[in-house]
């Protein structure tokens, strides 16, 4: 595929070019993921005046694991530098800040769709729907550049549904050529499941709940991982080679090892080393 299709650099968070939007716009509740409560629109107590996190190096140790899992797919810099033209929420009116915080989650969803569509276009097996995927990609890219007012009222859920039809077709095509029984585990409750060494080649794990599941040594080659909840799942020595629609936030929420084999589009989370 052309470089512009294969390259997803712009779909990775660049905090240097963002105004700390995820640390302000989004709410979080005191839990195992966050040490305190914070309502939407209120800056996190750890956010500094330069929009950097004051405890970034020790987020997990200080009870902010959720921050290390999150990724905006590049929406932060898109909203900060493009949609709002580099105008900081701190220096504008309250209405300006409110609108920026309102738009950010919408663009984040659009950028996540861009991630999936870009990957879908890199799959040779999905060639029968490449034209439709490319059209959906171009449309989604245009949407991310709308004005703040347009984005604030945009029906992102309806657009997600349109794109999902194409992603489902992509999944079917990509998994059709894989050998073995292709298990359908869409939306399955597999929380805490003992799947050590399981053969899940070509499985559809779309939206499956794999929280705290034991996937040690599991074979997940060519599996559809879109929306799978991997919080606390053990991926030690698992093989996810060729697994698609897998995102960095999913891996960041899981456990794994240097022996865990991953697609080239994602990386071994740094904190995995703590479990070795």
PDB file of N, CA and C in Angstrom, residues 4-100:
ATOM      1  N   UNK A   4       1.250   6.718   2.587  1.00  0.00           N
ATOM      2  CA  UNK A   4       0.289   7.483   3.352  1.00  0.00           C
ATOM      3  C   UNK A   4      -0.775   6.592   3.979  1.00  0.00           C
ATOM      4  N   UNK A   5      -0.976   5.395   3.400  1.00  0.00           N
ATOM      5  CA  UNK A   5      -1.943   4.471   3.964  1.00  0.00           C
ATOM      6  C   UNK A   5      -1.305   3.677   5.098  1.00  0.00           C
ATOM      7  N   UNK A   6      -0.066   3.211   4.888  1.00  0.00           N
ATOM      8  CA  UNK A   6       0.593   2.366   5.877  1.00  0.00           C
ATOM      9  C   UNK A   6       1.043   3.161   7.106  1.00  0.00           C
ATOM     10  N   UNK A   7       1.355   4.435   6.923  1.00  0.00           N
ATOM     11  CA  UNK A   7       1.888   5.252   8.007  1.00  0.00           C
ATOM     12  C   UNK A   7       0.775   5.748   8.924  1.00  0.00           C
ATOM     13  N   UNK A   8       0.877   5.368  10.209  1.00  0.00           N
ATOM     14  CA  UNK A   8      -0.124   5.822  11.179  1.00  0.00           C
ATOM     15  C   UNK A   8       0.503   6.720  12.239  1.00  0.00           C
ATOM     16  N   UNK A   9       1.593   7.374  11.875  1.00  0.00           N
ATOM     17  CA  UNK A   9       2.285   8.248  12.816  1.00  0.00           C
ATOM     18  C   UNK A   9       1.350   9.309  13.381  1.00  0.00           C
ATOM     19  N   UNK A  10       0.531   9.908  12.525  1.00  0.00           N
ATOM     20  CA  UNK A  10      -0.387  10.947  12.970  1.00  0.00           C
ATOM     21  C   UNK A  10      -1.523  10.441  13.825  1.00  0.00           C
ATOM     22  N   UNK A  11      -1.630   9.121  13.958  1.00  0.00           N
ATOM     23  CA  UNK A  11      -2.700   8.536  14.765  1.00  0.00           C
ATOM     24  C   UNK A  11      -2.174   8.038  16.105  1.00  0.00           C
ATOM     25  N   UNK A  12      -1.052   8.581  16.506  1.00  0.00           N
ATOM     26  CA  UNK A  12      -0.479   8.280  17.819  1.00  0.00           C
ATOM     27  C   UNK A  12      -0.391   9.593  18.593  1.00  0.00           C
ATOM     28  N   UNK A  13      -0.705   9.525  19.864  1.00  0.00           N
ATOM     29  CA  UNK A  13      -0.708  10.730  20.676  1.00  0.00           C
ATOM     30  C   UNK A  13       0.638  11.439  20.698  1.00  0.00           C
ATOM     31  N   UNK A  14       0.615  12.744  20.520  1.00  0.00           N
ATOM     32  CA  UNK A  14       1.818  13.568  20.581  1.00  0.00           C
ATOM     33  C   UNK A  14       1.550  14.644  21.638  1.00  0.00           C
ATOM     34  N   UNK A  15       1.878  14.336  22.880  1.00  0.00           N
ATOM     35  CA  UNK A  15       1.547  15.220  23.999  1.00  0.00           C
ATOM     36  C   UNK A  15       2.210  16.590  23.896  1.00  0.00           C
ATOM     37  N   UNK A  16       3.351  16.659  23.210  1.00  0.00           N
ATOM     38  CA  UNK A  16       4.060  17.931  23.066  1.00  0.00           C
ATOM     39  C   UNK A  16       3.220  18.931  22.282  1.00  0.00           C
ATOM     40  N   UNK A  17       2.406  18.445  21.357  1.00  0.00           N
ATOM     41  CA  UNK A  17       1.598  19.321  20.500  1.00  0.00           C
ATOM     42  C   UNK A  17       0.156  19.444  20.992  1.00  0.00           C
ATOM     43  N   UNK A  18      -0.118  18.910  22.164  1.00  0.00           N
ATOM     44  CA  UNK A  18      -1.470  18.941  22.724  1.00  0.00           C
ATOM     45  C   UNK A  18      -1.488  19.833  23.959  1.00  0.00           C
ATOM     46  N   UNK A  19      -2.669  20.297  24.321  1.00  0.00           N
ATOM     47  CA  UNK A  19      -2.820  21.150  25.497  1.00  0.00           C
ATOM     48  C   UNK A  19      -3.328  20.360  26.704  1.00  0.00           C
ATOM     49  N   UNK A  20      -2.854  19.118  26.824  1.00  0.00           N
ATOM     50  CA  UNK A  20      -3.252  18.291  27.965  1.00  0.00           C
ATOM     51  C   UNK A  20      -4.742  18.010  27.999  1.00  0.00           C
ATOM     52  N   UNK A  21      -5.359  17.862  26.828  1.00  0.00           N
ATOM     53  CA  UNK A  21      -6.813  17.731  26.760  1.00  0.00           C
ATOM     54  C   UNK A  21      -7.362  16.520  27.500  1.00  0.00           C
ATOM     55  N   UNK A  22      -6.675  15.382  27.406  1.00  0.00           N
ATOM     56  CA  UNK A  22      -7.185  14.199  28.093  1.00  0.00           C
ATOM     57  C   UNK A  22      -7.132  14.374  29.605  1.00  0.00           C
ATOM     58  N   UNK A  23      -6.269  15.267  30.080  1.00  0.00           N
ATOM     59  CA  UNK A  23      -6.114  15.511  31.517  1.00  0.00           C
ATOM     60  C   UNK A  23      -7.129  16.513  32.044  1.00  0.00           C
ATOM     61  N   UNK A  24      -7.920  17.081  31.122  1.00  0.00           N
ATOM     62  CA  UNK A  24      -8.904  18.085  31.513  1.00  0.00           C
ATOM     63  C   UNK A  24     -10.308  17.690  31.057  1.00  0.00           C
ATOM     64  N   UNK A  25     -10.444  17.374  29.787  1.00  0.00           N
ATOM     65  CA  UNK A  25     -11.762  17.146  29.204  1.00  0.00           C
ATOM     66  C   UNK A  25     -12.468  15.909  29.758  1.00  0.00           C
ATOM     67  N   UNK A  26     -11.699  14.871  30.048  1.00  0.00           N
ATOM     68  CA  UNK A  26     -12.299  13.598  30.429  1.00  0.00           C
ATOM     69  C   UNK A  26     -12.485  13.462  31.941  1.00  0.00           C
ATOM     70  N   UNK A  27     -13.572  12.791  32.349  1.00  0.00           N
ATOM     71  CA  UNK A  27     -13.792  12.551  33.775  1.00  0.00           C
ATOM     72  C   UNK A  27     -13.175  11.226  34.189  1.00  0.00           C
ATOM     73  N   UNK A  28     -12.875  11.044  35.449  1.00  0.00           N
ATOM     74  CA  UNK A  28     -12.518   9.724  35.963  1.00  0.00           C
ATOM     75  C   UNK A  28     -12.925   9.606  37.421  1.00  0.00           C
ATOM     76  N   UNK A  29     -13.168   8.378  37.820  1.00  0.00           N
ATOM     77  CA  UNK A  29     -13.642   8.108  39.179  1.00  0.00           C
ATOM     78  C   UNK A  29     -12.590   7.342  39.960  1.00  0.00           C
ATOM     79  N   UNK A  30     -12.514   7.618  41.245  1.00  0.00           N
ATOM     80  CA  UNK A  30     -11.566   6.925  42.118  1.00  0.00           C
ATOM     81  C   UNK A  30     -11.802   5.420  42.026  1.00  0.00           C
ATOM     82  N   UNK A  31     -10.754   4.699  41.675  1.00  0.00           N
ATOM     83  CA  UNK A  31     -10.861   3.257  41.452  1.00  0.00           C
ATOM     84  C   UNK A  31      -9.467   2.674  41.405  1.00  0.00           C
ATOM     85  N   UNK A  32      -9.390   1.424  40.931  1.00  0.00           N
ATOM     86  CA  UNK A  32      -8.076   0.799  40.783  1.00  0.00           C
ATOM     87  C   UNK A  32      -7.263   1.498  39.697  1.00  0.00           C
ATOM     88  N   UNK A  33      -7.947   2.248  38.825  1.00  0.00           N
ATOM     89  CA  UNK A  33      -7.266   2.932  37.720  1.00  0.00           C
ATOM     90  C   UNK A  33      -6.903   4.380  38.030  1.00  0.00           C
ATOM     91  N   UNK A  34      -7.656   4.993  38.935  1.00  0.00           N
ATOM     92  CA  UNK A  34      -7.418   6.400  39.263  1.00  0.00           C
ATOM     93  C   UNK A  34      -7.491   6.603  40.774  1.00  0.00           C
ATOM     94  N   UNK A  35      -6.562   7.389  41.273  1.00  0.00           N
ATOM     95  CA  UNK A  35      -6.466   7.588  42.722  1.00  0.00           C
ATOM     96  C   UNK A  35      -7.540   8.524  43.266  1.00  0.00           C
ATOM     97  N   UNK A  36      -8.099   9.374  42.423  1.00  0.00           N
ATOM     98  CA  UNK A  36      -9.083  10.359  42.870  1.00  0.00           C
ATOM     99  C   UNK A  36     -10.217  10.499  41.856  1.00  0.00           C
ATOM    100  N   UNK A  37     -11.259  11.205  42.280  1.00  0.00           N
ATOM    101  CA  UNK A  37     -12.348  11.557  41.369  1.00  0.00           C
ATOM    102  C   UNK A  37     -11.976  12.848  40.643  1.00  0.00           C
ATOM    103  N   UNK A  38     -12.403  12.957  39.385  1.00  0.00           N
ATOM    104  CA  UNK A  38     -12.219  14.203  38.650  1.00  0.00           C
ATOM    105  C   UNK A  38     -13.354  14.361  37.650  1.00  0.00           C
ATOM    106  N   UNK A  39     -14.115  15.448  37.733  1.00  0.00           N
ATOM    107  CA  UNK A  39     -15.197  15.659  36.772  1.00  0.00           C
ATOM    108  C   UNK A  39     -14.670  16.126  35.421  1.00  0.00           C
ATOM    109  N   UNK A  40     -15.460  15.953  34.385  1.00  0.00           N
ATOM    110  CA  UNK A  40     -15.085  16.423  33.052  1.00  0.00           C
ATOM    111  C   UNK A  40     -14.941  17.942  33.072  1.00  0.00           C
ATOM    112  N   UNK A  41     -13.913  18.439  32.394  1.00  0.00           N
ATOM    113  CA  UNK A  41     -13.703  19.874  32.309  1.00  0.00           C
ATOM    114  C   UNK A  41     -12.858  20.460  33.417  1.00  0.00           C
ATOM    115  N   UNK A  42     -12.497  19.649  34.376  1.00  0.00           N
ATOM    116  CA  UNK A  42     -11.640  20.124  35.471  1.00  0.00           C
ATOM    117  C   UNK A  42     -10.242  19.551  35.302  1.00  0.00           C
ATOM    118  N   UNK A  43      -9.221  20.403  35.325  1.00  0.00           N
ATOM    119  CA  UNK A  43      -7.851  19.905  35.151  1.00  0.00           C
ATOM    120  C   UNK A  43      -7.460  18.920  36.238  1.00  0.00           C
ATOM    121  N   UNK A  44      -6.759  17.879  35.851  1.00  0.00           N
ATOM    122  CA  UNK A  44      -6.232  16.930  36.828  1.00  0.00           C
ATOM    123  C   UNK A  44      -5.274  17.681  37.757  1.00  0.00           C
ATOM    124  N   UNK A  45      -5.243  17.288  38.993  1.00  0.00           N
ATOM    125  CA  UNK A  45      -4.387  17.982  39.956  1.00  0.00           C
ATOM    126  C   UNK A  45      -2.905  17.839  39.626  1.00  0.00           C
ATOM    127  N   UNK A  46      -2.569  16.877  38.766  1.00  0.00           N
ATOM    128  CA  UNK A  46      -1.168  16.660  38.404  1.00  0.00           C
ATOM    129  C   UNK A  46      -0.763  17.381  37.120  1.00  0.00           C
ATOM    130  N   UNK A  47      -1.709  18.082  36.494  1.00  0.00           N
ATOM    131  CA  UNK A  47      -1.407  18.788  35.247  1.00  0.00           C
ATOM    132  C   UNK A  47      -0.708  20.108  35.554  1.00  0.00           C
ATOM    133  N   UNK A  48       0.442  20.314  34.938  1.00  0.00           N
ATOM    134  CA  UNK A  48       1.222  21.522  35.165  1.00  0.00           C
ATOM    135  C   UNK A  48       0.831  22.620  34.174  1.00  0.00           C
ATOM    136  N   UNK A  49       1.341  23.824  34.412  1.00  0.00           N
ATOM    137  CA  UNK A  49       1.006  24.961  33.559  1.00  0.00           C
ATOM    138  C   UNK A  49       1.477  24.788  32.122  1.00  0.00           C
ATOM    139  N   UNK A  50       2.498  23.943  31.918  1.00  0.00           N
ATOM    140  CA  UNK A  50       3.007  23.707  30.561  1.00  0.00           C
ATOM    141  C   UNK A  50       2.292  22.534  29.892  1.00  0.00           C
ATOM    142  N   UNK A  51       1.198  22.083  30.487  1.00  0.00           N
ATOM    143  CA  UNK A  51       0.379  20.982  29.976  1.00  0.00           C
ATOM    144  C   UNK A  51       1.056  19.622  30.101  1.00  0.00           C
ATOM    145  N   UNK A  52       2.096  19.539  30.869  1.00  0.00           N
ATOM    146  CA  UNK A  52       2.770  18.262  31.114  1.00  0.00           C
ATOM    147  C   UNK A  52       2.275  17.674  32.431  1.00  0.00           C
ATOM    148  N   UNK A  53       2.413  16.358  32.562  1.00  0.00           N
ATOM    149  CA  UNK A  53       2.019  15.677  33.795  1.00  0.00           C
ATOM    150  C   UNK A  53       3.158  15.751  34.803  1.00  0.00           C
ATOM    151  N   UNK A  54       2.840  16.187  35.988  1.00  0.00           N
ATOM    152  CA  UNK A  54       3.869  16.331  37.016  1.00  0.00           C
ATOM    153  C   UNK A  54       4.355  15.037  37.605  1.00  0.00           C
ATOM    154  N   UNK A  55       3.611  13.935  37.381  1.00  0.00           N
ATOM    155  CA  UNK A  55       4.017  12.635  37.939  1.00  0.00           C
ATOM    156  C   UNK A  55       4.103  11.575  36.843  1.00  0.00           C
ATOM    157  N   UNK A  56       4.370  12.016  35.628  1.00  0.00           N
ATOM    158  CA  UNK A  56       4.347  11.098  34.479  1.00  0.00           C
ATOM    159  C   UNK A  56       5.200   9.851  34.693  1.00  0.00           C
ATOM    160  N   UNK A  57       6.362  10.013  35.268  1.00  0.00           N
ATOM    161  CA  UNK A  57       7.270   8.871  35.457  1.00  0.00           C
ATOM    162  C   UNK A  57       6.785   7.898  36.525  1.00  0.00           C
ATOM    163  N   UNK A  58       5.869   8.336  37.370  1.00  0.00           N
ATOM    164  CA  UNK A  58       5.408   7.469  38.458  1.00  0.00           C
ATOM    165  C   UNK A  58       3.903   7.300  38.508  1.00  0.00           C
ATOM    166  N   UNK A  59       3.241   7.403  37.363  1.00  0.00           N
ATOM    167  CA  UNK A  59       1.778   7.310  37.324  1.00  0.00           C
ATOM    168  C   UNK A  59       1.242   6.012  37.936  1.00  0.00           C
ATOM    169  N   UNK A  60       1.823   4.901  37.571  1.00  0.00           N
ATOM    170  CA  UNK A  60       1.338   3.619  38.087  1.00  0.00           C
ATOM    171  C   UNK A  60       1.553   3.507  39.597  1.00  0.00           C
ATOM    172  N   UNK A  61       2.702   3.929  40.057  1.00  0.00           N
ATOM    173  CA  UNK A  61       3.014   3.843  41.480  1.00  0.00           C
ATOM    174  C   UNK A  61       2.109   4.748  42.323  1.00  0.00           C
ATOM    175  N   UNK A  62       1.628   5.830  41.715  1.00  0.00           N
ATOM    176  CA  UNK A  62       0.809   6.790  42.452  1.00  0.00           C
ATOM    177  C   UNK A  62      -0.687   6.583  42.239  1.00  0.00           C
ATOM    178  N   UNK A  63      -1.064   5.459  41.630  1.00  0.00           N
ATOM    179  CA  UNK A  63      -2.479   5.124  41.501  1.00  0.00           C
ATOM    180  C   UNK A  63      -3.184   5.630  40.268  1.00  0.00           C
ATOM    181  N   UNK A  64      -2.438   6.015  39.235  1.00  0.00           N
ATOM    182  CA  UNK A  64      -3.046   6.519  38.005  1.00  0.00           C
ATOM    183  C   UNK A  64      -2.741   5.590  36.830  1.00  0.00           C
ATOM    184  N   UNK A  65      -2.979   4.311  37.025  1.00  0.00           N
ATOM    185  CA  UNK A  65      -2.748   3.321  35.976  1.00  0.00           C
ATOM    186  C   UNK A  65      -3.561   3.632  34.723  1.00  0.00           C
ATOM    187  N   UNK A  66      -4.765   4.139  34.917  1.00  0.00           N
ATOM    188  CA  UNK A  66      -5.631   4.446  33.785  1.00  0.00           C
ATOM    189  C   UNK A  66      -5.002   5.418  32.798  1.00  0.00           C
ATOM    190  N   UNK A  67      -4.176   6.321  33.306  1.00  0.00           N
ATOM    191  CA  UNK A  67      -3.514   7.290  32.427  1.00  0.00           C
ATOM    192  C   UNK A  67      -2.481   6.615  31.532  1.00  0.00           C
ATOM    193  N   UNK A  68      -1.857   5.552  32.027  1.00  0.00           N
ATOM    194  CA  UNK A  68      -0.827   4.867  31.247  1.00  0.00           C
ATOM    195  C   UNK A  68      -1.446   3.961  30.188  1.00  0.00           C
ATOM    196  N   UNK A  69      -2.720   3.681  30.322  1.00  0.00           N
ATOM    197  CA  UNK A  69      -3.420   2.819  29.372  1.00  0.00           C
ATOM    198  C   UNK A  69      -4.009   3.635  28.227  1.00  0.00           C
ATOM    199  N   UNK A  70      -4.444   4.825  28.534  1.00  0.00           N
ATOM    200  CA  UNK A  70      -5.168   5.661  27.569  1.00  0.00           C
ATOM    201  C   UNK A  70      -4.300   6.138  26.403  1.00  0.00           C
ATOM    202  N   UNK A  71      -4.915   6.255  25.240  1.00  0.00           N
ATOM    203  CA  UNK A  71      -4.274   6.845  24.072  1.00  0.00           C
ATOM    204  C   UNK A  71      -5.343   7.558  23.266  1.00  0.00           C
ATOM    205  N   UNK A  72      -5.056   8.743  22.807  1.00  0.00           N
ATOM    206  CA  UNK A  72      -6.060   9.530  22.077  1.00  0.00           C
ATOM    207  C   UNK A  72      -6.030   9.289  20.579  1.00  0.00           C
ATOM    208  N   UNK A  73      -5.131   8.442  20.091  1.00  0.00           N
ATOM    209  CA  UNK A  73      -4.982   8.170  18.658  1.00  0.00           C
ATOM    210  C   UNK A  73      -4.678   9.452  17.873  1.00  0.00           C
ATOM    211  N   UNK A  74      -3.996  10.390  18.520  1.00  0.00           N
ATOM    212  CA  UNK A  74      -3.604  11.617  17.844  1.00  0.00           C
ATOM    213  C   UNK A  74      -4.671  12.697  17.839  1.00  0.00           C
ATOM    214  N   UNK A  75      -5.790  12.447  18.514  1.00  0.00           N
ATOM    215  CA  UNK A  75      -6.868  13.434  18.534  1.00  0.00           C
ATOM    216  C   UNK A  75      -6.464  14.691  19.293  1.00  0.00           C
ATOM    217  N   UNK A  76      -5.601  14.533  20.295  1.00  0.00           N
ATOM    218  CA  UNK A  76      -5.194  15.679  21.096  1.00  0.00           C
ATOM    219  C   UNK A  76      -4.535  16.765  20.272  1.00  0.00           C
ATOM    220  N   UNK A  77      -3.553  16.370  19.476  1.00  0.00           N
ATOM    221  CA  UNK A  77      -2.876  17.375  18.650  1.00  0.00           C
ATOM    222  C   UNK A  77      -3.748  17.864  17.501  1.00  0.00           C
ATOM    223  N   UNK A  78      -4.659  17.013  17.013  1.00  0.00           N
ATOM    224  CA  UNK A  78      -5.569  17.442  15.948  1.00  0.00           C
ATOM    225  C   UNK A  78      -6.492  18.551  16.453  1.00  0.00           C
ATOM    226  N   UNK A  79      -7.061  18.355  17.625  1.00  0.00           N
ATOM    227  CA  UNK A  79      -7.963  19.357  18.196  1.00  0.00           C
ATOM    228  C   UNK A  79      -7.195  20.620  18.571  1.00  0.00           C
ATOM    229  N   UNK A  80      -6.038  20.443  19.197  1.00  0.00           N
ATOM    230  CA  UNK A  80      -5.257  21.587  19.667  1.00  0.00           C
ATOM    231  C   UNK A  80      -4.703  22.441  18.532  1.00  0.00           C
ATOM    232  N   UNK A  81      -4.110  21.759  17.549  1.00  0.00           N
ATOM    233  CA  UNK A  81      -3.375  22.498  16.520  1.00  0.00           C
ATOM    234  C   UNK A  81      -4.156  22.766  15.239  1.00  0.00           C
ATOM    235  N   UNK A  82      -5.133  21.929  14.927  1.00  0.00           N
ATOM    236  CA  UNK A  82      -5.867  22.081  13.665  1.00  0.00           C
ATOM    237  C   UNK A  82      -7.259  22.664  13.890  1.00  0.00           C
ATOM    238  N   UNK A  83      -8.078  21.939  14.647  1.00  0.00           N
ATOM    239  CA  UNK A  83      -9.460  22.386  14.847  1.00  0.00           C
ATOM    240  C   UNK A  83      -9.518  23.749  15.536  1.00  0.00           C
ATOM    241  N   UNK A  84      -8.642  23.959  16.524  1.00  0.00           N
ATOM    242  CA  UNK A  84      -8.642  25.226  17.263  1.00  0.00           C
ATOM    243  C   UNK A  84      -7.417  26.087  16.949  1.00  0.00           C
ATOM    244  N   UNK A  85      -6.690  25.721  15.899  1.00  0.00           N
ATOM    245  CA  UNK A  85      -5.623  26.566  15.397  1.00  0.00           C
ATOM    246  C   UNK A  85      -4.548  26.952  16.395  1.00  0.00           C
ATOM    247  N   UNK A  86      -4.259  26.087  17.358  1.00  0.00           N
ATOM    248  CA  UNK A  86      -3.204  26.358  18.315  1.00  0.00           C
ATOM    249  C   UNK A  86      -3.598  27.275  19.458  1.00  0.00           C
ATOM    250  N   UNK A  87      -4.887  27.548  19.595  1.00  0.00           N
ATOM    251  CA  UNK A  87      -5.347  28.423  20.680  1.00  0.00           C
ATOM    252  C   UNK A  87      -5.589  27.600  21.944  1.00  0.00           C
ATOM    253  N   UNK A  88      -4.855  27.895  22.980  1.00  0.00           N
ATOM    254  CA  UNK A  88      -4.896  27.170  24.243  1.00  0.00           C
ATOM    255  C   UNK A  88      -6.225  27.384  24.970  1.00  0.00           C
ATOM    256  N   UNK A  89      -6.734  26.333  25.606  1.00  0.00           N
ATOM    257  CA  UNK A  89      -7.973  26.478  26.374  1.00  0.00           C
ATOM    258  C   UNK A  89      -7.783  27.359  27.610  1.00  0.00           C
ATOM    259  N   UNK A  90      -6.553  27.494  28.072  1.00  0.00           N
ATOM    260  CA  UNK A  90      -6.309  28.315  29.260  1.00  0.00           C
ATOM    261  C   UNK A  90      -6.474  29.814  28.968  1.00  0.00           C
ATOM    262  N   UNK A  91      -6.099  30.222  27.765  1.00  0.00           N
ATOM    263  CA  UNK A  91      -6.079  31.642  27.453  1.00  0.00           C
ATOM    264  C   UNK A  91      -7.359  32.195  26.863  1.00  0.00           C
ATOM    265  N   UNK A  92      -8.285  31.330  26.487  1.00  0.00           N
ATOM    266  CA  UNK A  92      -9.526  31.798  25.879  1.00  0.00           C
ATOM    267  C   UNK A  92     -10.653  31.951  26.882  1.00  0.00           C
ATOM    268  N   UNK A  93     -11.848  32.142  26.362  1.00  0.00           N
ATOM    269  CA  UNK A  93     -13.031  32.285  27.205  1.00  0.00           C
ATOM    270  C   UNK A  93     -13.473  30.927  27.744  1.00  0.00           C
ATOM    271  N   UNK A  94     -14.378  30.941  28.700  1.00  0.00           N
ATOM    272  CA  UNK A  94     -14.914  29.698  29.237  1.00  0.00           C
ATOM    273  C   UNK A  94     -15.660  28.925  28.160  1.00  0.00           C
ATOM    274  N   UNK A  95     -16.307  29.646  27.270  1.00  0.00           N
ATOM    275  CA  UNK A  95     -17.034  29.012  26.177  1.00  0.00           C
ATOM    276  C   UNK A  95     -16.066  28.324  25.216  1.00  0.00           C
ATOM    277  N   UNK A  96     -14.939  28.979  24.965  1.00  0.00           N
ATOM    278  CA  UNK A  96     -13.906  28.383  24.109  1.00  0.00           C
ATOM    279  C   UNK A  96     -13.402  27.082  24.717  1.00  0.00           C
ATOM    280  N   UNK A  97     -13.116  27.095  26.006  1.00  0.00           N
ATOM    281  CA  UNK A  97     -12.615  25.902  26.692  1.00  0.00           C
ATOM    282  C   UNK A  97     -13.683  24.808  26.693  1.00  0.00           C
ATOM    283  N   UNK A  98     -14.931  25.180  26.979  1.00  0.00           N
ATOM    284  CA  UNK A  98     -16.015  24.203  27.011  1.00  0.00           C
ATOM    285  C   UNK A  98     -16.164  23.519  25.658  1.00  0.00           C
ATOM    286  N   UNK A  99     -16.093  24.295  24.599  1.00  0.00           N
ATOM    287  CA  UNK A  99     -16.253  23.729  23.253  1.00  0.00           C
ATOM    288  C   UNK A  99     -15.083  22.808  22.905  1.00  0.00           C
ATOM    289  N   UNK A 100     -13.886  23.184  23.304  1.00  0.00           N
ATOM    290  CA  UNK A 100     -12.722  22.349  23.041  1.00  0.00           C
ATOM    291  C   UNK A 100     -12.852  20.999  23.748  1.00  0.00           C
TER     292      UNK A 100
END
